[in-house]
Coordinates of C-alpha atoms and ligand atoms in Angstrom, one line a residue:
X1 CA 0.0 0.0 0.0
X2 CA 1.0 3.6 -1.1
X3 CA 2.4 5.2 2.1
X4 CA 2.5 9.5 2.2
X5 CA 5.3 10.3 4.5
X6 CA 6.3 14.1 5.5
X7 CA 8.4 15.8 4.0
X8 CA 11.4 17.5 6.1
X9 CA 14.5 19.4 5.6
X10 CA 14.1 18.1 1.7
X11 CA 13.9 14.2 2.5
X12 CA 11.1 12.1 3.4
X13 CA 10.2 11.2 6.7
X14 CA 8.5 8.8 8.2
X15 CA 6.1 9.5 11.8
X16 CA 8.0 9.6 14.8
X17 CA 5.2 7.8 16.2
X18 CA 5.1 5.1 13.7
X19 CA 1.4 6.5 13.3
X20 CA -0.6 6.0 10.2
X21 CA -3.7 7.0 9.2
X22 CA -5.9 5.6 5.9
X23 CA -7.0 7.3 2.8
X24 CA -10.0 6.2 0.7
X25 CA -11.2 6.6 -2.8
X26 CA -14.3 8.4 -2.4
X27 CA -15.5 6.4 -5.8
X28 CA -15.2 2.8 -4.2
X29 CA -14.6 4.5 0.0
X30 CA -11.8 1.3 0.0
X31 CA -9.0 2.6 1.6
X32 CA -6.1 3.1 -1.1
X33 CA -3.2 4.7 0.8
X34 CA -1.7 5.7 4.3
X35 CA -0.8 8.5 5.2
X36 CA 1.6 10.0 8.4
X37 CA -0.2 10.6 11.1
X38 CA 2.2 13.8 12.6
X39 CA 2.0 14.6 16.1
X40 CA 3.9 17.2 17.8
X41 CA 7.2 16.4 17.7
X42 CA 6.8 15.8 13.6
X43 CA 5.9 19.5 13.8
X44 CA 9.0 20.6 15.5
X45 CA 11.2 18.7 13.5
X46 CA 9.7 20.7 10.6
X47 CA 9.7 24.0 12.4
X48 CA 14.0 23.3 13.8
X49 CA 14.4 22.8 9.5
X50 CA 12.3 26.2 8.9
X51 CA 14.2 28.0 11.3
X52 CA 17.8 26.6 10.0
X53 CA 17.1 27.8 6.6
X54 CA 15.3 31.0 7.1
X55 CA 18.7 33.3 7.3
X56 CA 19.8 31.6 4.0
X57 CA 16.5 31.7 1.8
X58 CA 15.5 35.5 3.4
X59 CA 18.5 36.9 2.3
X60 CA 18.7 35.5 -1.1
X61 CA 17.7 38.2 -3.8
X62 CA 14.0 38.2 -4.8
X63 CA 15.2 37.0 -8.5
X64 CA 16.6 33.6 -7.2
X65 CA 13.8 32.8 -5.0
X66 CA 11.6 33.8 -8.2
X67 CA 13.8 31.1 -10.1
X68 CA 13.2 28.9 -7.5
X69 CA 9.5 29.0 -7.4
X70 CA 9.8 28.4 -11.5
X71 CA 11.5 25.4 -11.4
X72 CA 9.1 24.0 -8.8
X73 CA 6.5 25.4 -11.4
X74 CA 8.5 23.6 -14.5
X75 CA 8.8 20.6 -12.8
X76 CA 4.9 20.1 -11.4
X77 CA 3.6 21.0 -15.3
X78 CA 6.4 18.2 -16.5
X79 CA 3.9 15.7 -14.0
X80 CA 1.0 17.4 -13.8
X81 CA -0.9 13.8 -14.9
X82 CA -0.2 12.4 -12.2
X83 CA -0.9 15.3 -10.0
X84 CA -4.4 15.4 -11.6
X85 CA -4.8 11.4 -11.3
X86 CA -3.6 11.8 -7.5
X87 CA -6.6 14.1 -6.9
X88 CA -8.8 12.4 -9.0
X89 CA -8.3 9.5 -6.9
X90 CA -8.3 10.2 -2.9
X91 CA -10.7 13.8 -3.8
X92 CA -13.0 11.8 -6.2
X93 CA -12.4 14.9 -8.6
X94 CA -13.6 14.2 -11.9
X95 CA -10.3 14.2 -13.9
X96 CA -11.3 16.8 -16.4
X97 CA -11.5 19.6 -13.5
X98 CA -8.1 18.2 -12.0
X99 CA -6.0 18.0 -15.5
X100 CA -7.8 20.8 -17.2
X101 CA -8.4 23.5 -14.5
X102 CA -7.3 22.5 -10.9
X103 CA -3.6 21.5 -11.2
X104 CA -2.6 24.3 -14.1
X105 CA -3.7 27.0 -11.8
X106 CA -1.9 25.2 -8.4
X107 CA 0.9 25.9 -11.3
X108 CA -0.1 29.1 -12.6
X109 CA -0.2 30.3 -8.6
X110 CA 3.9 29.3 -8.0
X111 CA 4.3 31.0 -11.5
X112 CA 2.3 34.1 -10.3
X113 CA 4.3 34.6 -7.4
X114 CA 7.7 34.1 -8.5
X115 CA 7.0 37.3 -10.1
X116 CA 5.0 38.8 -7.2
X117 CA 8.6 38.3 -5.6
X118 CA 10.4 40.5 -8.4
X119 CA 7.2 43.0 -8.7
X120 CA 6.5 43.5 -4.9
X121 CA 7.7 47.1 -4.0
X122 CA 7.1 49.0 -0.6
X123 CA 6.4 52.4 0.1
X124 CA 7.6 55.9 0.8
X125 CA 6.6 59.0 2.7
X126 CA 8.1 62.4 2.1
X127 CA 6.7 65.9 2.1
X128 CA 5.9 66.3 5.5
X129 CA 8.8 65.3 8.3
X130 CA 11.3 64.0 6.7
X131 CA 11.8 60.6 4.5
X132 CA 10.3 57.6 5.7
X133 CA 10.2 54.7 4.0
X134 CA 8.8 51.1 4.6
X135 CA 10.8 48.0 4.8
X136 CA 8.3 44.9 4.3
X137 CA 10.9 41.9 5.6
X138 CA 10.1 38.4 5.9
X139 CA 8.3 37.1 8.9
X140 CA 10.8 33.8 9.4
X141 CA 8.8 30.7 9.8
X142 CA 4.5 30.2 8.5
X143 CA 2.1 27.9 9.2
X144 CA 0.0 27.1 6.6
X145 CA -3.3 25.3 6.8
X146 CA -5.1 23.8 4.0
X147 CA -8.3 21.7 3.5
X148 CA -9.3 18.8 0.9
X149 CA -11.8 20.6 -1.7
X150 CA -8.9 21.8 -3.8
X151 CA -5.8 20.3 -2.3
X152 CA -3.1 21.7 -4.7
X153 CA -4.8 24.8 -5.6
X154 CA -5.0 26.1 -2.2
X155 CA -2.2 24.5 -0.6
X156 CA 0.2 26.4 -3.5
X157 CA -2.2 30.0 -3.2
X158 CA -0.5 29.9 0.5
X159 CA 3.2 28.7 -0.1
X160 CA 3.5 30.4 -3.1
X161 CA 3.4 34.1 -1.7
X162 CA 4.8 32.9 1.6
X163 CA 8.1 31.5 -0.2
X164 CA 8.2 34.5 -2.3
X165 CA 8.3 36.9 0.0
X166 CA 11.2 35.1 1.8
X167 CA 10.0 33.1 4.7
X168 CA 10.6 28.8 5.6
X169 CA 7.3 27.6 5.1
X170 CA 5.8 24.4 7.4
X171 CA 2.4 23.1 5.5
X172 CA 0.0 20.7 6.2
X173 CA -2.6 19.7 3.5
X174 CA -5.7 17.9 4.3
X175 CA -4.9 14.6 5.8
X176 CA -8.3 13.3 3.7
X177 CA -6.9 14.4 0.5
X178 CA -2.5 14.1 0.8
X179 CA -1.3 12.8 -2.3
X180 CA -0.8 15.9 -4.4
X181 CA 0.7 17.9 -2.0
X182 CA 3.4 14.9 -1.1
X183 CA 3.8 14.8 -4.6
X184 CA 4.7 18.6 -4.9
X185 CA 6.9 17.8 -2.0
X186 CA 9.2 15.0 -3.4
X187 CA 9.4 17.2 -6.7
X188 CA 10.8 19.8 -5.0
X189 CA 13.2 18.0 -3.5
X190 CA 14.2 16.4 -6.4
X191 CA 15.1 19.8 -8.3
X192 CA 17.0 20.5 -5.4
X193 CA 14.6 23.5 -3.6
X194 CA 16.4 24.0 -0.6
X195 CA 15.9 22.1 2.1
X196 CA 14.0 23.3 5.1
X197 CA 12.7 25.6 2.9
X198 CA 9.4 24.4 1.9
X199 CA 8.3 21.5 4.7
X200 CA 5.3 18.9 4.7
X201 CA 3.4 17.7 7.7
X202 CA 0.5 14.7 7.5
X203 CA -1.9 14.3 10.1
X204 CA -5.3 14.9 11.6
X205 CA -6.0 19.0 12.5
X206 CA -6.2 19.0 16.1
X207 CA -2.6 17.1 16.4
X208 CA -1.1 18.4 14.0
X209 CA -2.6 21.9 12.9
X210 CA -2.8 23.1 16.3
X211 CA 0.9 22.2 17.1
X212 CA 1.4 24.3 14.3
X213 CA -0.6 26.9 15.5
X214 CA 0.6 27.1 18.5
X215 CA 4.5 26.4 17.9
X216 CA 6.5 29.2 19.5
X217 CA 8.5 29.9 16.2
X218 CA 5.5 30.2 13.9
X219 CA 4.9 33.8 13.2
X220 CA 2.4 33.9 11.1
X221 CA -0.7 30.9 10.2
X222 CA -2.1 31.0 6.7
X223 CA -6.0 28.9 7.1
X224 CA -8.7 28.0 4.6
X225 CA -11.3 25.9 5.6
X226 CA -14.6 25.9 8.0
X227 CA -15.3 28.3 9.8
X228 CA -15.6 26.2 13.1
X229 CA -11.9 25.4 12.8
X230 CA -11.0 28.9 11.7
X231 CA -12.3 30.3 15.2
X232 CA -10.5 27.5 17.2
X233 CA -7.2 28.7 15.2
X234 CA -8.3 32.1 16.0
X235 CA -8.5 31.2 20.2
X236 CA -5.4 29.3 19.8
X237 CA -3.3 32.1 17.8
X238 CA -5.1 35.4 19.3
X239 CA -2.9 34.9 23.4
X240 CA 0.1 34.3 21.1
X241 CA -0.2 37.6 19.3
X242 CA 0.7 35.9 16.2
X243 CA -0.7 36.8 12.4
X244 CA -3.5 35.2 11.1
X245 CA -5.5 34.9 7.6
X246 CA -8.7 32.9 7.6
X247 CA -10.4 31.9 4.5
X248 CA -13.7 30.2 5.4
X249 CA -16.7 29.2 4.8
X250 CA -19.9 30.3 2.7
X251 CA -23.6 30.3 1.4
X252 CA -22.7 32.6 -1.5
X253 CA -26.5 33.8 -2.9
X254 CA -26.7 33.8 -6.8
X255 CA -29.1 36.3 -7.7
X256 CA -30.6 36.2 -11.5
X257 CA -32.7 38.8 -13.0
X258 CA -35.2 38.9 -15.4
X259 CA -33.5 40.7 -18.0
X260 CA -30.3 39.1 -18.0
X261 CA -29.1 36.8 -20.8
X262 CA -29.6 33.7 -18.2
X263 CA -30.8 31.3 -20.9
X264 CA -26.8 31.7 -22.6
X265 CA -25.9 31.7 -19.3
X266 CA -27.4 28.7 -17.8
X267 CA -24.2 25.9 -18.0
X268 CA -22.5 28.4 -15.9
X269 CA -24.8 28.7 -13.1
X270 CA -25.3 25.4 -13.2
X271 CA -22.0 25.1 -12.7
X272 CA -21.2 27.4 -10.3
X273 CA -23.8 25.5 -8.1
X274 CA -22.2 22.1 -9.1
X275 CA -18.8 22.8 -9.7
X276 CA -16.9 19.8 -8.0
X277 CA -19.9 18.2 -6.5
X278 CA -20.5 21.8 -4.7
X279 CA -17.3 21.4 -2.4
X280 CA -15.9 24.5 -3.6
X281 CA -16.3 27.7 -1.4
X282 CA -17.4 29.8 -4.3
X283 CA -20.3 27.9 -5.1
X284 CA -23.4 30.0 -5.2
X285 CA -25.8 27.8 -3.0
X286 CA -28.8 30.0 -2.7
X287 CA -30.3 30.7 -6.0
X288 CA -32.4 34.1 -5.9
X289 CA -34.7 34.5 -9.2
X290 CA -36.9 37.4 -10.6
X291 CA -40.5 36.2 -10.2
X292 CA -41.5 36.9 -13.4
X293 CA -39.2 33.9 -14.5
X294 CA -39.4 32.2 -11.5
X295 CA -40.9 29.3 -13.2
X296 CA -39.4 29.4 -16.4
X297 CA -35.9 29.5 -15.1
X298 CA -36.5 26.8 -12.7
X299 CA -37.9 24.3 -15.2
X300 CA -34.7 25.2 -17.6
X301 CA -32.3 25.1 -14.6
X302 CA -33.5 21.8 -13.3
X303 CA -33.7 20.1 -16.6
X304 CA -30.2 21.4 -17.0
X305 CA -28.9 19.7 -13.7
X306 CA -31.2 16.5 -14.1
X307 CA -28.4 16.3 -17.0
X308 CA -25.3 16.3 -15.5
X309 CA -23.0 13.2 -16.3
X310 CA -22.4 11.5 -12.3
X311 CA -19.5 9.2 -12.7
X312 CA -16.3 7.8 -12.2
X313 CA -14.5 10.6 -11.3
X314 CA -11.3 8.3 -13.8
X315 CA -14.1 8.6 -16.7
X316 CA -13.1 12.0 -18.8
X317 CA -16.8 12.3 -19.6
X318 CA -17.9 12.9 -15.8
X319 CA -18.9 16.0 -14.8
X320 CA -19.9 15.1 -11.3
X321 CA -18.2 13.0 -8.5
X322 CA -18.8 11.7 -5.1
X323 CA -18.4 13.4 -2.0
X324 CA -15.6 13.7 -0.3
X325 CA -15.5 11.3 2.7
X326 CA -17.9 9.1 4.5
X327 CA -18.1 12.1 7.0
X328 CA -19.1 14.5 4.4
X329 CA -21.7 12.4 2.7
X330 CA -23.4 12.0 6.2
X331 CA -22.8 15.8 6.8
X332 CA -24.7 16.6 3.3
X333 CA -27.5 13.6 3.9
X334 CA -28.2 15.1 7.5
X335 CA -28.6 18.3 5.5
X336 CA -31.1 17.1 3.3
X337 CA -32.7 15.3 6.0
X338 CA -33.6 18.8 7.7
X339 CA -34.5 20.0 4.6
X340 CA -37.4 17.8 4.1
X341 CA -38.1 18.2 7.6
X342 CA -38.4 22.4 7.3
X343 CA -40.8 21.7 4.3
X344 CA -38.8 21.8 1.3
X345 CA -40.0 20.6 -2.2
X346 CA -37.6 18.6 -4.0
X347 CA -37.4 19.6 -7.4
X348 CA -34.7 16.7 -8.7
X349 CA -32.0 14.4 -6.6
X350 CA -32.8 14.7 -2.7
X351 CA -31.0 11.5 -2.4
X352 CA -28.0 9.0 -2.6
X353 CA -27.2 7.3 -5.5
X354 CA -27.4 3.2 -5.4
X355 CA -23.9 2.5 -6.0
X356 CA -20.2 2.1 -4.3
X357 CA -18.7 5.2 -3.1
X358 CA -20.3 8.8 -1.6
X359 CA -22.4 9.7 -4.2
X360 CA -25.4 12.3 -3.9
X361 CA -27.7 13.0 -6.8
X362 CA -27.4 16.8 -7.6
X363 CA -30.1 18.0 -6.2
X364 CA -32.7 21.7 -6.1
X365 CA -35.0 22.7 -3.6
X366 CA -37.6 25.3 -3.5
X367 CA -40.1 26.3 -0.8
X368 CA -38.1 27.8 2.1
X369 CA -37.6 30.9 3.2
X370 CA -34.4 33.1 4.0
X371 CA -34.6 31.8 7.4
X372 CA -34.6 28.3 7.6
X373 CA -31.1 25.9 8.4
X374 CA -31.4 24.8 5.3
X375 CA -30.9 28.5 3.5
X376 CA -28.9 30.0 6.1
X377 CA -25.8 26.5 6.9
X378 CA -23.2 25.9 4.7
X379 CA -23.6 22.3 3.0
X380 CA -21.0 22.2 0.9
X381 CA -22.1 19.8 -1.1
X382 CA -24.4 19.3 -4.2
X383 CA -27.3 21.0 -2.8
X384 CA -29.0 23.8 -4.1
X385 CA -32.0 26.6 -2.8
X386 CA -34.2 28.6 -5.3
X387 CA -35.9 31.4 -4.4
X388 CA -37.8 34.0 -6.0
X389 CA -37.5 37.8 -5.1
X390 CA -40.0 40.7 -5.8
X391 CA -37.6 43.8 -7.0
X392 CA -34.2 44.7 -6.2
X393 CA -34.9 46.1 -2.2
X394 CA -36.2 42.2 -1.9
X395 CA -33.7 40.2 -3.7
X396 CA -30.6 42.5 -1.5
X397 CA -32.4 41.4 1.4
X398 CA -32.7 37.7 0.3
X399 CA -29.0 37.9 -0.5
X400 CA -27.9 39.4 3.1
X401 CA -30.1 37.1 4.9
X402 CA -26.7 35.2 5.6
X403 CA -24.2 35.4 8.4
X404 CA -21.7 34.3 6.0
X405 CA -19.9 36.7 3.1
X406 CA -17.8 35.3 0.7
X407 CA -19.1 36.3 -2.9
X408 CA -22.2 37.0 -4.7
X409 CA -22.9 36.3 -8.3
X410 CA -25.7 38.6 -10.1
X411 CA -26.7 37.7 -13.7
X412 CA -27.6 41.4 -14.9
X413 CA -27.9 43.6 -17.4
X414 CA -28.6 46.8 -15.6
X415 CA -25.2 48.6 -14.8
X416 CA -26.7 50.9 -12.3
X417 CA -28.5 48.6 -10.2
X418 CA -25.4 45.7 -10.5
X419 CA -22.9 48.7 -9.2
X420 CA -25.8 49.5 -6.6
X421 CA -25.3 45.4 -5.6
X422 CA -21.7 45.5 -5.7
X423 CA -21.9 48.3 -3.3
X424 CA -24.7 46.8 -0.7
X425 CA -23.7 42.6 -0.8
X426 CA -22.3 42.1 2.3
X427 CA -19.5 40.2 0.6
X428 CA -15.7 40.1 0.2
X429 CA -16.4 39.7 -4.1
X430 CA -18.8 40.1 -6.4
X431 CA -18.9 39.0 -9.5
X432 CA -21.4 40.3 -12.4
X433 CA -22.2 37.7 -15.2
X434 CA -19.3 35.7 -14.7
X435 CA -18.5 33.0 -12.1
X436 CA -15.2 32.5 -10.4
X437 CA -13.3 34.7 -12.4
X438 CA -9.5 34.5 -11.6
X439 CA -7.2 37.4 -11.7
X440 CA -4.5 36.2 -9.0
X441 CA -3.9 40.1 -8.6
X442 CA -7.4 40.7 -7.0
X443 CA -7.7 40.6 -3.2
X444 CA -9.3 37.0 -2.1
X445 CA -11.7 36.5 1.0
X446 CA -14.5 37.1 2.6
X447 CA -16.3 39.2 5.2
X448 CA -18.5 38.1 8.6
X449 CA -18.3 34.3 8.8
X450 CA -16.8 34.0 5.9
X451 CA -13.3 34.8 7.4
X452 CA -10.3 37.6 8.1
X453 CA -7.9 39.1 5.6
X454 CA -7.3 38.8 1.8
X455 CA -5.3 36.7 0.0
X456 CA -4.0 37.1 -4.1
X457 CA -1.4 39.5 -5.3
X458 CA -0.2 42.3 -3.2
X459 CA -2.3 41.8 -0.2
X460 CA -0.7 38.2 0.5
X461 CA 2.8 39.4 0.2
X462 CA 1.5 42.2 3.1
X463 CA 0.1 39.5 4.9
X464 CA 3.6 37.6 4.6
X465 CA 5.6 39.8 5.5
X466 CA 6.3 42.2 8.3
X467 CA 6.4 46.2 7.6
X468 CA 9.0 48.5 9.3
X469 CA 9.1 52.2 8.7
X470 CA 12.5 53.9 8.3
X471 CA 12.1 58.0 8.9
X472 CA 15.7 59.6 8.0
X473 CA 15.7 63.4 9.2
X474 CA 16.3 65.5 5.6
Ligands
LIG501 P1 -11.7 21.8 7.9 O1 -11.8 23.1 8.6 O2 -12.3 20.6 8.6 O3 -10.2 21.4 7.7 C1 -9.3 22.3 7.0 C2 -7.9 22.0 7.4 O4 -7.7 22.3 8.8 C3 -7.5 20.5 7.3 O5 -6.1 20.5 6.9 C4 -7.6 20.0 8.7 O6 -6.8 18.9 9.0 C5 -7.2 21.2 9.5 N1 -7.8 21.2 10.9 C6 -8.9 20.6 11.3 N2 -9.0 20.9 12.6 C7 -8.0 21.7 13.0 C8 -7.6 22.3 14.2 N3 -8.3 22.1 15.4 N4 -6.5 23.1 14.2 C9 -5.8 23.3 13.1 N5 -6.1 22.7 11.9 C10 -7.2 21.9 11.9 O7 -12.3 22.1 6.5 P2 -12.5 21.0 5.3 O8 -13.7 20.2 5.6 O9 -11.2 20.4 4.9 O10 -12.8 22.0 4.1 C11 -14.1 22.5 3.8 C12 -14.4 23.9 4.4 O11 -13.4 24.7 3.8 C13 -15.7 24.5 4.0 O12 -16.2 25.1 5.1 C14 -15.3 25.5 2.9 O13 -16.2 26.5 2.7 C15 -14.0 25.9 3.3 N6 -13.2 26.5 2.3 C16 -13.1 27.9 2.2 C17 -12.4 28.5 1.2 C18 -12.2 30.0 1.1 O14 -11.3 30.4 0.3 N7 -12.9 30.8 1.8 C19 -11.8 27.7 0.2 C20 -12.0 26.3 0.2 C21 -12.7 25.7 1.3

């Protein structure tokens, strides 16, 4: 059996503990690998290598770490198959989203950000005492945190900048979904990267993520994931006084107007309802409809959906996989279990499908208002909530009703009134007949629930890095 060990000071490395834990295919949900199940000490060991290498790979000039983060870019795209195969396998991906989207922009971010490290410039003040002018220096050693729905993506969108801007990194990907991330691991070692530079730690989050957290050299933790763990890391990190980013959770509204061009539109919001099973954060979950197409739009939309291809994720043709994890399937289930139970009418899917693995029928509700659990949790999953709004006061109140606020989606044709939503969503993005557009030099994240901080261009090389004013009398 496949083991995943960490990845230390550049070599593999095995659990102190001797500690395993299993990985499964969601497809079959028969265990196909092990992987190291850190504890504490694993942690230190990873943070002694950070700290050893942090006075050599801080004061190397931006351009060489730049070349750096290239080469680990060169040699990922020379085996990006099997980085799409390895998700495809223990995330139940279907491989078309890993080889054709997911793994080129884990790619694209490392590429991004080597020249983030050549482009990133600081400050000046002058004019009113003097000269000042801001150093923004590494922090030394960063924690970051990543979770299964898009293991290399995410897991590079946080190294990526941290490396860049000159710190030792110590990262530990989702022990449910650890192959890519190993993978990126031993590549980098086999290019040479520098060792203690870039470190990998396995294991479950409370033994390992919170040793992280809480490890006296770690200046700085990088999260995305729930929202319950992000306010543990919060507690852990807040007594510490140490720098946090949290990307969480979400129940991002997607609001469609009657005059928009929705019919040419309709593969991408199905989409960006179904988009990896609905594990993605960006996933609009609550549909919000014009009532005067209310029931044109939902006959079209669910016809739409009742066509997606559910598959093998292996099977190029697939457009839909399982879920995640036994865990998550039950999670999702219990979630359409209280959606029955608060009323809702189930337009299509509602239930498992009869075969091997974690596999939920895509599935639409309508009937429930703004405030019931089922409109107002995250599920995560592919479940989705229509409801129709009377005028634009309405469907801004329909899209608030959240305590979450990651991104809104509007399908409009009205500039006014889509600059008047951009303005009033109570969200960290907002995107306006389009759905998860990338620019990677946009600020990422959310507001309320949804987390703290921005990631993407500029503002993650701020977060990275620590900024010290210099004032010379002139
Ligand atoms: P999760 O919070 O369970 O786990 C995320 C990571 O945190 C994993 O690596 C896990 O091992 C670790 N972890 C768990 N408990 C920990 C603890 N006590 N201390 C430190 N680390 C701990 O999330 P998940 O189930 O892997 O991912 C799904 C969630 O992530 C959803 O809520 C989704 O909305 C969110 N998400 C947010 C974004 C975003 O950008 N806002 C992107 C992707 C996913």
């Amino acid at each position: 059996m496949q083991r995943y060990p960490h990845w230390i000071d550049g070599k593999s490395h095995p659990p102190v503990d001797g500690a395993w834990l299993d990985v499964h295919a969601p497809a079959t949900g028969e265990v196909i690998a092990q992987v190291a199940a850190g504890t504490a000490t694993d942690v230190d060991a990873a943070m002694q290598a950070a700290q050893r290498a942090f006075p050599m790979w801080s004061s190397l000039p931006n351009s060489q770490r730049a070349q750096w983060l290239e080469r680990l870019a060169d040699a990922l795209e020379e085996r990006l198959e099997e980085a799409a195969q390895a998700e495809s396998r223990d995330g139940g991906k279907p491989i078309s989203l890993a080889r054709d989207v997911e793994i080129p922009r884990a790619i694209a971010n490392l590429r991004f950000f080597a020249h983030a490290a050549t482009q990133f410039a600081s400050e000046s003040h002058h004019g009113e005492a003097g000269l000042n002018f801001t150093l923004r220096q590494p922090l030394g050693v960063v924690a970051t945190i990543s979770p299964w729905n898009l293991p290399l993506y995410l897991f590079t969108w946080k190294i990526a900048p941290a490396l860049a801007a000159g710190n030792c990194v110590v990262a530990k990907p989702s022990e449910v979904t650890p192959h890519s991330a190993t993978l990126l691991a031993e590549i980098a070692a086999s290019i040479g990267f520098p060792p203690g530079v870039f470190n990998l730690v396995h294991g479950a989050g409370p033994a390992v993520g919170e040793a992280m957290v809480t490890h006296a050299q770690v200046k700085a933790i990088s999260f995305t994931g729930s929202t319950a763990v992000g306010k543990r890391i919060a507690s852990l990190a807040a007594p510490l006084l140490k720098k946090v980013s949290l990307e969480l959770g979400g129940k991002n509204p997607s609001l469609v107007f009657a005059d928009s061009d929705w019919h040419d539109n309709l593969d991408t919001i199905v989409r960006s309802a179904f988009q990896n099973s609905g594990q993605i954060c960006l996933c609009g979950s609550r549909l919000l409809v014009e009532r005067s197409i209310y029931d044109e739009f939902r006959d079209a939309f669910v016809a739409r959906v009742q066509a997606l291809r559910v598959g093998d994720p292996a099977d190029p043709a697939t457009q839909l996989g399982p879920l995640v994890s036994q865990a998550h399937f039950d999670k999702v289930m219990r979630a359409l279990a209280t959606a029955r139970a608060e009323g809702a009418h189930v337009l299509c899917g509602g239930d498992a499908i009869d075969r091997a693995g974690w596999y939920i029928a895509p599935t639409v509700l309508e009937g429930l208002g703004p405030d019931s659990a089922t409109n107002r949790e995250e599920i995560f999953g592919p479940v989705v909530t229509l409801q129709p709004f009377d005028g634009d006061d309405h469907a801004l109140a329909l899209a608030n009703a959240s305590d979450y606020g990651l991104v809104a989606t509007l399908w409009d044709r009205d500039l006014p009134r889509a600059l008047r939503f951009a303005r009033e969503l109570r969200t960290g993005m907002v995107w306006v007949n389009t759905w998860l557009m990338r620019d990677l030099r946009t600020p990422f994240g959310g507001s309320n629930q949804s987390g703290l901080g921005r990631e993407g261009g500029a503002e993650a090389m701020r977060f990275f890095t620590e900024a010290k004013n210099v004032g010379i009398k002139t």
